[in-house]
Amino acid sequence: MSIRGKLILVFVLVVGFSGGNLFVHFWSKRQTDASLEELRRATEIQGELRQIQRDLNDLQKQNSIMGQFISATDDVALRPEEIERFDSQTESVALRMETIANLVGRANRESYEQLVAKCKELIKSWRRFYLYFGRDHTQALTELALNAEPLGLEVMQVYMPDLVEKERMRIEMARKDYFASSELTGRITTLMFAGSTLILMLVLLWFSRDLVRRLAGLRRGAEQIGSGDLDHRIADSSRDELGELAGSFNEMGGRLLTARGELDEQYQKVESERARAEHLLRNILPDSTAEELRSKGQVAPQYYSQATVLFADIKGFTLATEKISVDLLVEILNHYFTAFDKICEKYKVEKLKTIGDCYMAVAGVPNRRLSHGVDAILAAWEFIDVAKELSARDEYPDWQVRVGIHSGPVIAGVVGIHKFAFDIWGSTVNRAARLEQAGQAGRVNISEDTRTYVKDFFDLEARGPITTKEGQGVEMYFVERPHASLANARLSLQAGFAERYRVYFREDLADFPASMLLESEK
């Protein structure tokens, strides 16, 4: 059976049981309503009978008093209004009798009719008594004594109590019938509801368990296929909608398995090219700049209020180009610049570019750092150390490095759309180049602005001013060595330098050039 057929079956069962429950509900309501109506009628009859009994008692007492009044005097006559009042009272009793006629039960109909007949006779006797009253006292007293009073006693003591008792029993019976009917219909309703609910729950449980089991199989199969297990197949051979869906999943898995081989091959090619492009991009640009370019497609220029620019030039390079073969020259220059790159990476100084034998870098860009001046000098010091080490090798020329450093504001960004490069601009760059040109081989030449950042770390040698292209004088200083005062009985020079670095800049020192150590510490 298809899922649609099963759902229709469940729907038919729900409608059928709901209809059965509604039928039982309305049947039970009809039974209880009938019992309530019977109880209402019997209760209303009781009230009417009590009122009739009171009215008849009043009339009987009234007539008895009138009979006594006749015995006491012979010249009394009834006024017309008194007869009218009597007629009104008896008419009220007759009306109440008629009301009871519509309410009395079949079982008590005979007793009611007997009571009505006796009441009519009694009323007629009282009527005759009233007519004789004041005209023929003997006839009046005879009617009262021989007819009215015996009939009144018979009505009040026999027929009326009999009907009242029977109606009371009717009330009791109606009450019992009501409670019995309510209990019976309640039980039937409960059993019907419980039975239908149980059957529906069993049917729904069977249907839902089957549906959930098969859906779980489909879900697991989809998860297996989604996770890449394209060899997985869903075991569902049913001929309903879920079986067809399982077959479609299995066919899809087969097609995906075929396509995955082709996609894997293409993916490997794309991934290889992407990794290569990513590597090239991160070699060309700083990480943060490369990420911005990759995510936004462009790099917004950034202003840095303080940075330190470093120029390092190789002295003797021009002469070496005339004496050394091209291959060896490029190899040696590559060794120099590769070593410089590693030093910059260690001290978090950003390499910008090489211009012939000139190496340009900046500290504090693109990552802003308070330690940019000290980091640039430490890197420059190691540049000079590397040059000394490499120039001592066989077949390597005696090259020395001249370094110029200046601190100030710069603007950084990426220029061009083809072969773009990360670069910086501003007068700070020009002054750093001018300081490099005015320096000496194997020495680090810094400006007054840089001195303000590093004076607590290094001993400096004042050199006097240098004139820039704009005609301004810039004071120059050679970096001699770290402050000897940084070393004491507790700390070595390197440890003292590192501690001050940590206090000033709230980060750890990356390294310390070995050539800066005191002779006693080497």
Short mmCIF file of C-alpha atoms in Angstrom, two decimals:
data_model
loop_
_atom_site.label_atom_id
_atom_site.label_comp_id
_atom_site.label_asym_id
_atom_site.label_seq_id
_atom_site.Cartn_x
_atom_site.Cartn_y
_atom_site.Cartn_z
CA MET A 1 0.00 0.00 0.00
CA SER A 2 1.26 3.49 -0.83
CA ILE A 3 1.82 6.11 1.82
CA ARG A 4 -1.14 8.02 0.45
CA GLY A 5 -3.35 4.93 0.88
CA LYS A 6 -2.14 4.45 4.43
CA LEU A 7 -2.84 8.08 5.24
CA ILE A 8 -6.36 7.76 3.76
CA LEU A 9 -6.93 4.64 5.90
CA VAL A 10 -5.84 6.48 9.02
CA PHE A 11 -8.06 9.43 8.06
CA VAL A 12 -11.08 7.15 7.57
CA LEU A 13 -10.48 5.53 10.96
CA VAL A 14 -10.20 8.92 12.62
CA VAL A 15 -13.42 10.13 10.99
CA GLY A 16 -15.22 6.87 11.83
CA PHE A 17 -14.22 6.85 15.47
CA SER A 18 -14.92 10.57 15.76
CA GLY A 19 -18.41 9.96 14.35
CA GLY A 20 -18.95 7.09 16.80
CA ASN A 21 -17.85 9.23 19.71
CA LEU A 22 -20.17 12.03 18.59
CA PHE A 23 -23.09 9.58 18.30
CA VAL A 24 -22.46 8.23 21.80
CA HIS A 25 -22.11 11.77 23.10
CA PHE A 26 -25.43 12.94 21.66
CA TRP A 27 -27.20 9.71 22.68
CA SER A 28 -25.96 10.04 26.25
CA LYS A 29 -26.96 13.70 26.26
CA ARG A 30 -30.43 12.76 25.09
CA GLN A 31 -30.75 10.18 27.86
CA THR A 32 -29.60 12.55 30.57
CA ASP A 33 -31.80 15.34 29.19
CA ALA A 34 -34.82 13.01 29.31
CA SER A 35 -34.03 12.09 32.91
CA LEU A 36 -33.58 15.74 33.82
CA GLU A 37 -36.89 16.62 32.15
CA GLU A 38 -38.68 13.88 34.09
CA LEU A 39 -37.08 15.14 37.30
CA ARG A 40 -38.10 18.69 36.50
CA ARG A 41 -41.73 17.70 35.83
CA ALA A 42 -41.97 15.66 39.05
CA THR A 43 -40.43 18.50 41.07
CA GLU A 44 -42.79 21.07 39.52
CA ILE A 45 -45.81 18.81 40.30
CA GLN A 46 -44.67 18.60 43.91
CA GLY A 47 -44.66 22.35 44.14
CA GLU A 48 -48.09 22.69 42.54
CA LEU A 49 -49.57 19.99 44.78
CA ARG A 50 -48.24 21.71 47.88
CA GLN A 51 -49.80 24.97 46.74
CA ILE A 52 -53.14 23.25 45.97
CA GLN A 53 -52.99 21.59 49.37
CA ARG A 54 -52.47 24.95 51.05
CA ASP A 55 -55.28 26.56 49.05
CA LEU A 56 -57.70 23.73 49.91
CA ASN A 57 -56.70 23.89 53.58
CA ASP A 58 -57.39 27.62 53.58
CA LEU A 59 -60.80 27.11 51.96
CA GLN A 60 -61.67 24.30 54.34
CA LYS A 61 -60.71 26.37 57.39
CA GLN A 62 -62.60 29.33 55.98
CA ASN A 63 -65.74 27.26 55.45
CA SER A 64 -65.49 25.64 58.89
CA ILE A 65 -65.33 29.09 60.50
CA MET A 66 -68.28 30.21 58.44
CA GLY A 67 -70.21 27.09 59.60
CA GLN A 68 -69.49 27.99 63.20
CA PHE A 69 -70.52 31.54 62.48
CA ILE A 70 -73.89 30.31 61.18
CA SER A 71 -74.51 28.45 64.46
CA ALA A 72 -73.95 31.59 66.43
CA THR A 73 -76.32 33.90 64.53
CA ASP A 74 -79.16 33.46 62.09
CA ASP A 75 -79.26 36.82 60.36
CA VAL A 76 -75.99 36.71 58.49
CA ALA A 77 -75.84 36.84 54.67
CA LEU A 78 -72.78 36.71 52.35
CA ARG A 79 -71.92 39.76 50.37
CA PRO A 80 -71.39 39.38 46.59
CA GLU A 81 -67.66 40.19 46.83
CA GLU A 82 -67.16 37.30 49.25
CA ILE A 83 -68.70 34.90 46.77
CA GLU A 84 -66.46 36.38 44.04
CA ARG A 85 -63.38 35.84 46.25
CA PHE A 86 -64.42 32.21 46.78
CA ASP A 87 -64.86 31.75 43.03
CA SER A 88 -61.38 33.24 42.46
CA GLN A 89 -59.80 30.86 44.97
CA THR A 90 -61.48 27.82 43.49
CA GLU A 91 -60.56 28.96 39.96
CA SER A 92 -56.92 29.19 41.05
CA VAL A 93 -57.10 25.60 42.33
CA ALA A 94 -58.67 24.50 39.02
CA LEU A 95 -55.89 26.22 37.03
CA ARG A 96 -53.21 24.52 39.08
CA MET A 97 -54.95 21.22 38.49
CA GLU A 98 -54.82 21.86 34.76
CA THR A 99 -51.07 22.67 35.05
CA ILE A 100 -50.49 19.39 36.82
CA ALA A 101 -52.42 17.57 34.05
CA ASN A 102 -49.58 18.43 31.59
CA LEU A 103 -46.86 17.30 33.99
CA VAL A 104 -48.18 14.19 35.71
CA GLY A 105 -46.71 10.85 34.60
CA ARG A 106 -48.67 8.01 33.03
CA ALA A 107 -48.31 5.83 36.10
CA ASN A 108 -49.93 8.49 38.29
CA ARG A 109 -52.58 9.58 35.83
CA GLU A 110 -55.39 7.56 37.55
CA SER A 111 -54.57 8.97 40.99
CA TYR A 112 -54.52 12.44 39.51
CA GLU A 113 -57.92 11.99 37.85
CA GLN A 114 -59.40 10.68 41.08
CA LEU A 115 -58.01 13.69 42.94
CA VAL A 116 -59.41 16.05 40.30
CA ALA A 117 -62.86 14.39 40.48
CA LYS A 118 -62.94 14.62 44.27
CA CYS A 119 -61.72 18.22 44.18
CA LYS A 120 -64.49 19.12 41.75
CA GLU A 121 -67.08 17.51 44.00
CA LEU A 122 -65.63 19.32 47.01
CA ILE A 123 -65.68 22.65 45.21
CA LYS A 124 -69.26 22.07 44.09
CA SER A 125 -70.24 21.22 47.67
CA TRP A 126 -68.56 24.38 48.94
CA ARG A 127 -70.32 26.31 46.21
CA ARG A 128 -73.71 25.01 47.37
CA PHE A 129 -72.75 25.85 50.93
CA TYR A 130 -72.06 29.42 49.85
CA LEU A 131 -75.37 29.62 47.98
CA TYR A 132 -77.33 28.38 51.01
CA PHE A 133 -75.38 30.60 53.36
CA GLY A 134 -77.59 33.50 54.46
CA ARG A 135 -80.70 32.04 52.79
CA ASP A 136 -81.20 28.58 54.26
CA HIS A 137 -78.94 28.01 57.18
CA THR A 138 -80.20 24.47 57.73
CA GLN A 139 -79.36 23.45 54.19
CA ALA A 140 -76.01 25.21 54.45
CA LEU A 141 -75.03 23.40 57.61
CA THR A 142 -76.31 20.09 56.22
CA GLU A 143 -74.23 20.56 53.04
CA LEU A 144 -71.16 21.47 55.05
CA ALA A 145 -71.53 18.65 57.54
CA LEU A 146 -72.68 15.85 55.30
CA ASN A 147 -70.86 16.57 52.03
CA ALA A 148 -68.16 19.25 52.19
CA GLU A 149 -66.37 18.20 55.33
CA PRO A 150 -66.24 14.43 54.49
CA LEU A 151 -65.09 15.25 50.94
CA GLY A 152 -62.48 17.68 52.30
CA LEU A 153 -61.14 15.06 54.69
CA GLU A 154 -61.09 12.49 51.91
CA VAL A 155 -59.25 14.85 49.54
CA MET A 156 -56.78 16.15 52.12
CA GLN A 157 -56.05 12.89 53.88
CA VAL A 158 -56.44 10.26 51.15
CA TYR A 159 -56.24 11.43 47.54
CA MET A 160 -53.88 14.36 47.96
CA PRO A 161 -51.27 12.49 50.11
CA ASP A 162 -51.53 9.51 47.77
CA LEU A 163 -50.68 11.60 44.71
CA VAL A 164 -48.00 13.54 46.60
CA GLU A 165 -46.36 10.29 47.70
CA LYS A 166 -46.51 8.83 44.23
CA GLU A 167 -44.96 11.98 42.75
CA ARG A 168 -42.29 11.91 45.46
CA MET A 169 -41.51 8.37 44.45
CA ARG A 170 -41.48 9.56 40.87
CA ILE A 171 -38.87 12.18 41.83
CA GLU A 172 -36.78 9.54 43.52
CA MET A 173 -37.12 7.29 40.51
CA ALA A 174 -36.26 10.13 38.14
CA ARG A 175 -33.21 11.01 40.24
CA LYS A 176 -32.05 7.42 40.24
CA ASP A 177 -32.69 7.17 36.51
CA TYR A 178 -30.68 10.36 35.96
CA PHE A 179 -27.68 9.17 37.94
CA ALA A 180 -27.89 5.69 36.44
CA SER A 181 -28.17 7.16 32.93
CA SER A 182 -25.29 9.55 33.60
CA GLU A 183 -23.13 6.73 34.93
CA LEU A 184 -24.02 4.41 32.05
CA THR A 185 -23.50 7.00 29.36
CA GLY A 186 -20.26 8.10 31.04
CA ARG A 187 -18.98 4.55 31.03
CA ILE A 188 -20.02 4.02 27.43
CA THR A 189 -18.45 7.31 26.40
CA THR A 190 -15.23 6.52 28.28
CA LEU A 191 -15.03 3.02 26.86
CA MET A 192 -15.78 4.25 23.36
CA PHE A 193 -13.21 7.02 23.60
CA ALA A 194 -10.59 4.78 25.19
CA GLY A 195 -11.21 2.00 22.67
CA SER A 196 -11.10 4.29 19.66
CA THR A 197 -8.06 6.09 21.02
CA LEU A 198 -6.26 2.80 21.65
CA ILE A 199 -7.03 1.50 18.17
CA LEU A 200 -5.97 4.78 16.56
CA MET A 201 -2.79 4.86 18.65
CA LEU A 202 -1.93 1.32 17.60
CA VAL A 203 -2.58 2.11 13.95
CA LEU A 204 -0.64 5.38 14.16
CA LEU A 205 2.17 3.70 16.09
CA TRP A 206 2.48 1.01 13.46
CA PHE A 207 2.34 3.55 10.65
CA SER A 208 4.69 6.03 12.34
CA ARG A 209 7.23 3.35 13.31
CA ASP A 210 7.32 2.09 9.77
CA LEU A 211 7.54 5.63 8.41
CA VAL A 212 10.19 6.73 10.93
CA ARG A 213 12.27 3.61 10.34
CA ARG A 214 12.27 4.12 6.62
CA LEU A 215 12.84 7.87 6.88
CA ALA A 216 15.74 7.18 9.23
CA GLY A 217 17.17 4.86 6.60
CA LEU A 218 16.79 7.59 4.00
CA ARG A 219 18.37 10.15 6.33
CA ARG A 220 21.33 7.87 7.09
CA GLY A 221 21.72 7.16 3.41
CA ALA A 222 21.59 10.86 2.58
CA GLU A 223 24.15 11.58 5.32
CA GLN A 224 26.44 8.85 4.01
CA ILE A 225 26.18 10.20 0.49
CA GLY A 226 26.52 13.78 1.76
CA SER A 227 29.64 12.85 3.74
CA GLY A 228 31.25 11.49 0.60
CA ASP A 229 30.46 7.76 0.89
CA LEU A 230 29.06 7.53 -2.61
CA ASP A 231 29.31 3.72 -2.55
CA HIS A 232 26.53 3.58 0.06
CA ARG A 233 23.10 2.35 -1.10
CA ILE A 234 19.76 2.65 0.73
CA ALA A 235 18.10 -0.73 1.34
CA ASP A 236 14.40 -0.05 0.69
CA SER A 237 12.68 -2.13 -1.97
CA SER A 238 9.13 -0.96 -1.20
CA ARG A 239 6.98 0.18 -4.08
CA ASP A 240 5.62 3.28 -2.43
CA GLU A 241 6.83 6.87 -2.52
CA LEU A 242 9.67 6.30 -0.03
CA GLY A 243 10.86 3.28 -1.99
CA GLU A 244 10.95 5.39 -5.15
CA LEU A 245 12.82 8.11 -3.25
CA ALA A 246 15.36 5.56 -2.01
CA GLY A 247 15.85 4.39 -5.59
CA SER A 248 16.39 7.97 -6.72
CA PHE A 249 18.99 8.45 -3.97
CA ASN A 250 20.81 5.32 -5.05
CA GLU A 251 20.84 6.45 -8.68
CA MET A 252 22.04 9.89 -7.61
CA GLY A 253 24.84 8.30 -5.56
CA GLY A 254 25.97 6.36 -8.60
CA ARG A 255 26.00 9.44 -10.78
CA LEU A 256 27.81 11.45 -8.11
CA LEU A 257 30.40 8.70 -7.75
CA THR A 258 31.14 8.97 -11.43
CA ALA A 259 31.23 12.75 -11.33
CA ARG A 260 33.38 12.90 -8.21
CA GLY A 261 36.33 11.36 -9.97
CA GLU A 262 36.17 14.07 -12.60
CA LEU A 263 35.66 16.80 -9.97
CA ASP A 264 38.54 15.54 -7.83
CA GLU A 265 40.87 15.83 -10.75
CA GLN A 266 39.67 19.36 -11.53
CA TYR A 267 39.76 20.31 -7.86
CA GLN A 268 43.35 19.22 -7.48
CA LYS A 269 44.31 21.44 -10.39
CA VAL A 270 42.34 24.41 -9.04
CA GLU A 271 43.64 23.90 -5.50
CA SER A 272 47.20 23.71 -6.74
CA GLU A 273 46.79 26.96 -8.65
CA ARG A 274 45.03 28.62 -5.71
CA ALA A 275 47.76 27.62 -3.27
CA ARG A 276 50.38 28.85 -5.67
CA ALA A 277 48.59 32.16 -6.13
CA GLU A 278 48.09 32.49 -2.36
CA HIS A 279 51.76 31.81 -1.74
CA LEU A 280 52.84 34.32 -4.33
CA LEU A 281 50.41 36.92 -2.99
CA ARG A 282 51.64 36.52 0.59
CA ASN A 283 55.25 36.74 -0.60
CA ILE A 284 54.48 39.99 -2.37
CA LEU A 285 52.25 41.60 0.28
CA PRO A 286 51.98 41.56 4.08
CA ASP A 287 49.50 39.01 5.43
CA SER A 288 46.89 41.59 6.51
CA THR A 289 47.16 43.44 3.21
CA ALA A 290 46.94 40.22 1.22
CA GLU A 291 43.83 39.20 3.17
CA GLU A 292 42.20 42.59 2.56
CA LEU A 293 43.00 42.42 -1.15
CA ARG A 294 41.65 38.86 -1.38
CA SER A 295 38.40 39.62 0.47
CA LYS A 296 37.63 43.13 -0.86
CA GLY A 297 39.47 43.22 -4.19
CA GLN A 298 41.35 46.37 -3.20
CA VAL A 299 43.49 47.80 -0.41
CA ALA A 300 42.58 51.10 1.21
CA PRO A 301 45.58 53.36 1.91
CA GLN A 302 46.51 53.65 5.58
CA TYR A 303 48.12 56.55 7.44
CA TYR A 304 50.67 55.68 10.15
CA SER A 305 51.60 58.52 12.45
CA GLN A 306 54.83 56.76 13.52
CA ALA A 307 56.94 54.18 11.69
CA THR A 308 60.64 53.57 11.16
CA VAL A 309 62.02 53.25 7.61
CA LEU A 310 65.26 51.35 6.97
CA PHE A 311 67.53 51.51 3.91
CA ALA A 312 70.47 49.09 3.64
CA ASP A 313 72.97 49.50 0.77
CA ILE A 314 75.83 47.13 -0.13
CA LYS A 315 79.10 48.98 -0.51
CA GLY A 316 81.27 47.60 -3.33
CA PHE A 317 78.44 46.08 -5.29
CA THR A 318 78.95 48.25 -8.38
CA LEU A 319 82.64 47.31 -8.68
CA ALA A 320 81.80 43.64 -8.12
CA THR A 321 79.52 43.59 -11.16
CA GLU A 322 82.59 44.18 -13.37
CA LYS A 323 84.67 41.36 -11.87
CA ILE A 324 82.21 38.58 -10.95
CA SER A 325 80.19 36.46 -13.33
CA VAL A 326 76.50 37.19 -13.56
CA ASP A 327 75.46 33.80 -12.13
CA LEU A 328 77.72 34.14 -9.09
CA LEU A 329 76.70 37.78 -8.58
CA VAL A 330 73.02 36.91 -8.53
CA GLU A 331 73.68 33.92 -6.24
CA ILE A 332 75.62 36.06 -3.74
CA LEU A 333 73.06 38.85 -3.82
CA ASN A 334 70.33 36.27 -3.28
CA HIS A 335 72.16 34.95 -0.20
CA TYR A 336 72.39 38.48 1.21
CA PHE A 337 68.76 39.39 0.62
CA THR A 338 67.46 35.98 1.74
CA ALA A 339 69.31 36.43 5.02
CA PHE A 340 67.90 39.97 5.30
CA ASP A 341 64.38 38.58 4.71
CA LYS A 342 64.76 36.08 7.56
CA ILE A 343 66.06 38.79 9.89
CA CYS A 344 63.11 41.07 9.05
CA GLU A 345 60.67 38.24 9.67
CA LYS A 346 62.26 37.54 13.06
CA TYR A 347 62.04 41.15 14.24
CA LYS A 348 58.62 41.74 12.59
CA VAL A 349 60.02 44.29 10.20
CA GLU A 350 58.22 44.44 6.83
CA LYS A 351 60.37 44.13 3.72
CA LEU A 352 59.15 46.49 1.01
CA LYS A 353 61.43 46.03 -1.99
CA THR A 354 64.97 45.84 -3.32
CA ILE A 355 66.33 48.42 -5.74
CA GLY A 356 69.48 46.99 -7.21
CA ASP A 357 71.74 46.41 -4.22
CA CYS A 358 69.56 48.55 -1.90
CA TYR A 359 67.20 46.84 0.55
CA MET A 360 64.21 48.82 1.86
CA ALA A 361 62.09 47.82 4.89
CA VAL A 362 59.81 49.44 7.45
CA ALA A 363 58.98 48.70 11.09
CA GLY A 364 55.55 49.48 12.54
CA VAL A 365 53.76 48.91 9.21
CA PRO A 366 51.28 47.35 8.51
CA ASN A 367 51.09 46.15 12.14
CA ARG A 368 51.43 49.14 14.42
CA ARG A 369 54.11 48.52 17.07
CA LEU A 370 55.51 50.77 19.77
CA SER A 371 58.88 49.06 19.40
CA HIS A 372 59.36 49.96 15.71
CA GLY A 373 62.54 52.05 16.27
CA VAL A 374 64.34 49.43 18.39
CA ASP A 375 63.23 46.58 16.08
CA ALA A 376 64.63 48.39 13.03
CA ILE A 377 68.02 48.94 14.70
CA LEU A 378 68.27 45.30 15.86
CA ALA A 379 67.47 44.12 12.32
CA ALA A 380 69.98 46.58 10.82
CA TRP A 381 72.68 45.41 13.25
CA GLU A 382 72.16 41.82 12.14
CA PHE A 383 72.30 42.95 8.48
CA ILE A 384 75.83 44.18 9.14
CA ASP A 385 76.73 40.95 10.97
CA VAL A 386 75.46 38.84 8.05
CA ALA A 387 77.47 40.92 5.57
CA LYS A 388 80.64 40.33 7.63
CA GLU A 389 79.96 36.60 7.76
CA LEU A 390 79.23 36.22 4.03
CA SER A 391 82.17 38.38 2.91
CA ALA A 392 84.50 35.97 4.78
CA ARG A 393 83.54 33.08 2.49
CA ASP A 394 85.71 31.99 -0.41
CA GLU A 395 84.84 33.53 -3.77
CA TYR A 396 82.57 36.04 -2.02
CA PRO A 397 83.52 39.73 -2.43
CA ASP A 398 84.34 41.90 0.55
CA TRP A 399 81.00 43.65 0.80
CA GLN A 400 79.88 45.80 3.69
CA VAL A 401 76.41 47.11 4.49
CA ARG A 402 75.58 50.73 5.10
CA VAL A 403 72.28 51.39 6.91
CA GLY A 404 70.20 54.56 7.27
CA ILE A 405 67.17 54.77 9.52
CA HIS A 406 64.57 57.50 10.06
CA SER A 407 61.26 57.56 12.00
CA GLY A 408 58.13 59.51 11.17
CA PRO A 409 54.69 59.40 9.55
CA VAL A 410 54.13 57.40 6.37
CA ILE A 411 51.28 56.44 4.07
CA ALA A 412 51.09 52.77 3.08
CA GLY A 413 49.12 51.07 0.36
CA VAL A 414 49.11 48.97 -2.80
CA VAL A 415 49.71 50.61 -6.18
CA GLY A 416 48.99 49.37 -9.66
CA ILE A 417 46.67 46.68 -11.03
CA HIS A 418 49.36 44.55 -12.68
CA LYS A 419 52.42 43.42 -10.75
CA PHE A 420 51.10 45.45 -7.81
CA ALA A 421 53.33 46.00 -4.79
CA PHE A 422 52.96 47.14 -1.20
CA ASP A 423 54.79 50.42 -0.70
CA ILE A 424 55.04 53.49 1.55
CA TRP A 425 55.32 57.19 0.79
CA GLY A 426 56.17 60.44 2.53
CA SER A 427 59.11 62.59 3.52
CA THR A 428 60.10 59.95 6.08
CA VAL A 429 61.11 57.63 3.21
CA ASN A 430 63.23 60.30 1.53
CA ARG A 431 65.00 61.20 4.78
CA ALA A 432 65.77 57.57 5.53
CA ALA A 433 67.35 57.25 2.05
CA ARG A 434 69.33 60.42 2.67
CA LEU A 435 70.58 59.07 6.02
CA GLU A 436 71.69 55.85 4.30
CA GLN A 437 73.65 57.85 1.73
CA ALA A 438 75.29 59.88 4.50
CA GLY A 439 76.21 56.82 6.54
CA GLN A 440 79.31 54.63 6.67
CA ALA A 441 79.88 51.00 5.78
CA GLY A 442 79.37 48.69 8.73
CA ARG A 443 77.55 51.40 10.73
CA VAL A 444 73.90 52.17 11.51
CA ASN A 445 73.12 55.85 10.90
CA ILE A 446 69.88 57.16 12.50
CA SER A 447 68.06 60.49 12.69
CA GLU A 448 67.11 62.66 15.64
CA ASP A 449 63.49 61.42 15.38
CA THR A 450 64.63 57.81 15.65
CA ARG A 451 66.93 58.72 18.54
CA THR A 452 63.90 59.76 20.64
CA TYR A 453 62.56 56.16 20.39
CA VAL A 454 65.83 54.30 21.07
CA LYS A 455 67.90 56.58 23.35
CA ASP A 456 67.00 54.48 26.42
CA PHE A 457 68.34 51.33 24.73
CA PHE A 458 71.50 52.32 22.83
CA ASP A 459 74.59 54.49 23.19
CA LEU A 460 74.67 56.93 20.28
CA GLU A 461 77.42 59.01 18.65
CA ALA A 462 76.31 62.43 17.47
CA ARG A 463 77.46 63.24 13.93
CA GLY A 464 75.94 66.64 13.28
CA PRO A 465 73.28 67.61 10.76
CA ILE A 466 72.69 66.51 7.20
CA THR A 467 70.81 68.64 4.71
CA THR A 468 67.77 67.13 3.00
CA LYS A 469 66.54 67.90 -0.52
CA GLU A 470 64.21 70.45 1.01
CA GLY A 471 67.17 72.25 2.56
CA GLN A 472 66.32 71.17 6.11
CA GLY A 473 68.95 70.02 8.56
CA VAL A 474 68.53 66.60 10.15
CA GLU A 475 70.74 65.57 13.07
CA MET A 476 72.46 62.18 12.62
CA TYR A 477 73.73 59.57 15.10
CA PHE A 478 75.70 56.38 14.83
CA VAL A 479 74.43 53.50 16.94
CA GLU A 480 77.41 52.40 19.04
CA ARG A 481 76.16 49.61 21.29
CA PRO A 482 73.37 48.85 23.83
CA HIS A 483 73.56 50.81 27.06
CA ALA A 484 76.11 49.12 29.29
CA SER A 485 73.95 50.20 32.25
CA LEU A 486 71.40 47.61 31.20
CA ALA A 487 73.74 44.95 32.60
CA ASN A 488 74.13 44.71 36.38
CA ALA A 489 74.87 42.20 39.11
CA ARG A 490 71.40 40.73 38.70
CA LEU A 491 70.98 40.76 34.91
CA SER A 492 73.21 40.28 31.88
CA LEU A 493 73.17 42.85 29.08
CA GLN A 494 70.81 40.73 26.99
CA ALA A 495 68.49 40.07 29.97
CA GLY A 496 68.50 43.73 30.98
CA PHE A 497 67.79 44.79 27.40
CA ALA A 498 64.94 42.27 27.18
CA GLU A 499 63.45 43.40 30.51
CA ARG A 500 63.42 47.08 29.46
CA TYR A 501 61.96 46.08 26.11
CA ARG A 502 59.16 44.23 27.90
CA VAL A 503 58.48 47.14 30.29
CA TYR A 504 58.44 49.76 27.51
CA PHE A 505 56.54 47.86 24.84
CA ARG A 506 54.61 45.17 26.84
CA GLU A 507 55.87 42.30 24.68
CA ASP A 508 58.83 39.96 24.63
CA LEU A 509 62.04 40.63 22.75
CA ALA A 510 62.28 38.46 19.61
CA ASP A 511 66.12 38.05 19.66
CA PHE A 512 69.34 39.82 20.51
CA PRO A 513 72.30 40.07 18.10
CA ALA A 514 75.29 38.12 19.39
CA SER A 515 77.67 40.89 18.34
CA MET A 516 75.99 43.26 20.79
CA LEU A 517 76.88 41.11 23.82
CA LEU A 518 79.63 42.20 26.17
CA GLU A 519 82.93 40.39 25.87
CA SER A 520 82.31 38.76 29.24
CA GLU A 521 79.00 37.37 28.00
CA LYS A 522 80.17 35.93 24.68
#
